[in-house]
Amino acid sequence: MSTRILALVGSLRSGSHNRQLAETAAERAPEDVVVELFEGLGDVPFYNEDVDTDAERPAAAQRLRDAAGQADALLLFSPEYNGTIPAVLKNAIDWLSRPYGEGALQGKPVAVVGTAFGQYGGVWAQDETRKALGIAGGAVLQDVKLSVAESVVRFAQLHPRDDEEIAAEVARVVAQLAEGARRPVAA
């Protein structure tokens, strides 16, 4: 049985380097691991508890919850916007954290990686994302990390899949997360 990892990309831009990293993760996943890129994160409305009912819950939010619920682990790809987490990822975390104590993130292994234009590769955003995921109930694998600096330069002419160093690092991250998903979660 394959380990299923759901990838959430925090940039909605079609040419996003973080999306390219996620594509590389799907391509470089070990044979017994499937990495699925969630499509439609931009369609999920901002979290509003008033509409988070069985009768009114937006279909896009339910699709996100269902996909996360069926996954064994989540891998978030975060750029850095103004020194912090992109709103689309924070919103996804908010939807996945509900209902409180029972959300799709509850006890699920999660990791955060990414690339950004700056010299630190978006580490502030990634740290903030890990913090939000942990508070939301996810089992954050703190040692599974990858921050690729200066994405605009590094990937100007090269897709991450064709950058052997980065492709190998992405494959390492996927393998570590899959291993984390196979271990029992401490109660």
Short mmCIF file of C-alpha atoms in Angstrom, two decimals:
data_model
loop_
_atom_site.label_atom_id
_atom_site.label_comp_id
_atom_site.label_asym_id
_atom_site.label_seq_id
_atom_site.Cartn_x
_atom_site.Cartn_y
_atom_site.Cartn_z
CA MET A 1 0.00 0.00 0.00
CA SER A 2 1.36 3.40 -1.00
CA THR A 3 1.88 6.30 1.35
CA ARG A 4 -0.19 9.27 0.17
CA ILE A 5 1.21 12.77 0.64
CA LEU A 6 -0.93 15.81 -0.14
CA ALA A 7 1.07 18.80 -1.39
CA LEU A 8 -0.26 22.32 -0.76
CA VAL A 9 1.49 25.12 -2.64
CA GLY A 10 1.38 28.60 -1.13
CA SER A 11 1.82 30.45 -4.42
CA LEU A 12 -1.04 30.64 -6.89
CA ARG A 13 1.19 31.88 -9.72
CA SER A 14 1.32 29.41 -12.64
CA GLY A 15 5.11 29.72 -12.96
CA SER A 16 5.71 29.49 -9.22
CA HIS A 17 9.04 27.99 -8.23
CA ASN A 18 7.31 26.46 -5.19
CA ARG A 19 4.84 24.75 -7.52
CA GLN A 20 7.82 23.49 -9.51
CA LEU A 21 9.33 22.10 -6.29
CA ALA A 22 6.03 20.33 -5.62
CA GLU A 23 6.03 18.90 -9.14
CA THR A 24 9.58 17.67 -8.51
CA ALA A 25 8.42 16.03 -5.28
CA ALA A 26 5.70 14.17 -7.18
CA GLU A 27 8.15 13.06 -9.86
CA ARG A 28 10.94 12.07 -7.46
CA ALA A 29 8.81 10.32 -4.85
CA PRO A 30 9.92 6.79 -3.94
CA GLU A 31 8.05 3.97 -5.67
CA ASP A 32 5.76 3.35 -2.69
CA VAL A 33 4.85 7.03 -2.22
CA VAL A 34 2.33 9.13 -4.13
CA VAL A 35 2.56 12.93 -3.90
CA GLU A 36 -0.66 14.59 -5.03
CA LEU A 37 -0.70 18.34 -5.72
CA PHE A 38 -3.93 19.86 -4.47
CA GLU A 39 -5.49 21.98 -7.20
CA GLY A 40 -7.87 24.79 -6.35
CA LEU A 41 -6.40 26.23 -3.16
CA GLY A 42 -7.19 29.70 -4.51
CA ASP A 43 -10.87 28.74 -4.73
CA VAL A 44 -11.16 28.09 -0.99
CA PRO A 45 -12.81 31.16 0.59
CA PHE A 46 -11.42 32.74 3.73
CA TYR A 47 -12.34 30.72 6.78
CA ASN A 48 -15.62 31.81 8.34
CA GLU A 49 -17.14 29.74 11.12
CA ASP A 50 -20.61 31.00 10.16
CA VAL A 51 -20.49 29.01 6.91
CA ASP A 52 -18.56 26.04 8.28
CA THR A 53 -21.68 23.93 8.67
CA ASP A 54 -22.83 20.83 6.84
CA ALA A 55 -25.52 22.91 5.16
CA GLU A 56 -23.35 25.87 4.08
CA ARG A 57 -19.71 24.72 3.89
CA PRO A 58 -18.21 25.84 0.57
CA ALA A 59 -17.53 22.91 -1.80
CA ALA A 60 -13.89 24.00 -2.30
CA ALA A 61 -13.26 23.89 1.46
CA GLN A 62 -14.86 20.46 1.73
CA ARG A 63 -12.75 19.19 -1.16
CA LEU A 64 -9.63 20.40 0.68
CA ARG A 65 -10.70 18.69 3.89
CA ASP A 66 -11.52 15.47 2.07
CA ALA A 67 -8.16 15.42 0.26
CA ALA A 68 -6.27 16.06 3.51
CA GLY A 69 -8.32 13.48 5.36
CA GLN A 70 -7.46 10.82 2.78
CA ALA A 71 -3.74 11.64 2.83
CA ASP A 72 -1.24 9.99 5.17
CA ALA A 73 0.79 13.20 5.43
CA LEU A 74 0.89 16.77 4.14
CA LEU A 75 3.81 18.62 2.55
CA LEU A 76 3.44 22.39 2.33
CA PHE A 77 5.50 24.46 -0.09
CA SER A 78 5.76 28.01 1.17
CA PRO A 79 7.15 31.09 -0.49
CA GLU A 80 7.70 34.10 1.75
CA TYR A 81 5.39 37.09 1.36
CA ASN A 82 6.49 40.18 3.29
CA GLY A 83 8.47 38.03 5.71
CA THR A 84 5.72 35.58 6.56
CA ILE A 85 3.32 32.84 5.45
CA PRO A 86 1.19 33.42 2.34
CA ALA A 87 -2.51 33.98 3.12
CA VAL A 88 -3.60 31.05 0.95
CA LEU A 89 -1.61 28.58 3.10
CA LYS A 90 -2.77 30.12 6.37
CA ASN A 91 -6.36 29.91 5.14
CA ALA A 92 -5.90 26.23 4.22
CA ILE A 93 -4.53 25.54 7.69
CA ASP A 94 -7.52 27.32 9.23
CA TRP A 95 -10.01 25.19 7.28
CA LEU A 96 -8.07 21.98 8.02
CA SER A 97 -7.90 22.74 11.75
CA ARG A 98 -11.68 22.56 12.16
CA PRO A 99 -13.68 21.22 13.81
CA TYR A 100 -11.42 22.00 16.76
CA GLY A 101 -9.59 18.90 17.97
CA GLU A 102 -10.95 16.77 15.13
CA GLY A 103 -9.75 18.54 11.97
CA ALA A 104 -8.04 16.84 9.03
CA LEU A 105 -4.65 17.92 10.41
CA GLN A 106 -5.14 16.33 13.82
CA GLY A 107 -2.11 14.14 14.51
CA LYS A 108 -1.20 13.98 10.82
CA PRO A 109 2.50 14.18 9.91
CA VAL A 110 3.27 17.47 8.16
CA ALA A 111 6.40 19.13 6.81
CA VAL A 112 7.14 22.53 5.29
CA VAL A 113 9.68 23.35 2.60
CA GLY A 114 10.04 26.04 -0.02
CA THR A 115 11.96 28.54 -2.00
CA ALA A 116 11.97 32.31 -2.05
CA PHE A 117 13.74 35.18 -3.76
CA GLY A 118 15.72 36.20 -0.66
CA GLN A 119 19.01 34.91 0.61
CA TYR A 120 17.44 32.71 3.28
CA GLY A 121 14.98 30.85 1.06
CA GLY A 122 11.85 31.78 2.98
CA VAL A 123 12.79 30.36 6.38
CA TRP A 124 10.67 32.91 8.25
CA ALA A 125 7.55 31.89 6.34
CA GLN A 126 8.37 28.22 6.75
CA ASP A 127 8.88 28.64 10.50
CA GLU A 128 5.57 30.51 10.81
CA THR A 129 3.85 27.79 8.78
CA ARG A 130 5.25 25.06 11.06
CA LYS A 131 4.05 27.03 14.08
CA ALA A 132 0.52 27.39 12.67
CA LEU A 133 0.40 23.71 11.67
CA GLY A 134 1.45 22.60 15.16
CA ILE A 135 -1.13 24.79 16.87
CA ALA A 136 -3.74 23.48 14.42
CA GLY A 137 -3.05 19.90 15.52
CA GLY A 138 -0.58 18.66 12.92
CA ALA A 139 2.35 16.44 13.90
CA VAL A 140 5.06 18.74 12.53
CA LEU A 141 8.26 16.96 11.55
CA GLN A 142 10.62 19.72 12.63
CA ASP A 143 13.72 18.07 11.18
CA VAL A 144 12.27 17.71 7.65
CA LYS A 145 13.31 20.98 6.03
CA LEU A 146 14.44 22.50 2.76
CA SER A 147 14.88 26.22 2.10
CA VAL A 148 16.14 27.14 -1.35
CA ALA A 149 17.49 30.69 -1.51
CA GLU A 150 17.45 33.10 -4.44
CA SER A 151 14.87 31.19 -6.46
CA VAL A 152 14.61 33.85 -9.17
CA VAL A 153 18.28 33.39 -9.97
CA ARG A 154 18.63 29.68 -9.28
CA PHE A 155 15.59 28.67 -11.31
CA ALA A 156 15.73 31.41 -13.97
CA GLN A 157 16.58 28.93 -16.70
CA LEU A 158 16.24 25.64 -14.88
CA HIS A 159 13.25 23.75 -13.45
CA PRO A 160 14.06 22.32 -10.00
CA ARG A 161 13.67 18.78 -11.42
CA ASP A 162 16.71 19.51 -13.62
CA ASP A 163 18.80 20.86 -10.72
CA GLU A 164 20.26 17.60 -9.46
CA GLU A 165 21.16 18.96 -6.01
CA ILE A 166 17.66 20.34 -5.40
CA ALA A 167 15.88 17.34 -6.94
CA ALA A 168 17.85 15.03 -4.62
CA GLU A 169 16.99 17.21 -1.59
CA VAL A 170 13.30 17.21 -2.51
CA ALA A 171 13.39 13.41 -2.86
CA ARG A 172 15.04 13.19 0.59
CA VAL A 173 12.27 15.34 2.11
CA VAL A 174 9.53 13.19 0.56
CA ALA A 175 11.20 9.99 1.80
CA GLN A 176 11.57 11.43 5.33
CA LEU A 177 7.94 12.55 5.43
CA ALA A 178 6.75 9.18 4.14
CA GLU A 179 8.78 7.45 6.85
CA GLY A 180 7.24 9.79 9.44
CA ALA A 181 3.77 8.86 8.15
CA ARG A 182 4.51 5.17 8.62
CA ARG A 183 5.48 5.59 12.29
CA PRO A 184 2.72 5.57 14.89
CA VAL A 185 1.83 9.03 16.16
CA ALA A 186 2.41 9.49 19.90
CA ALA A 187 -0.80 10.11 21.82
#
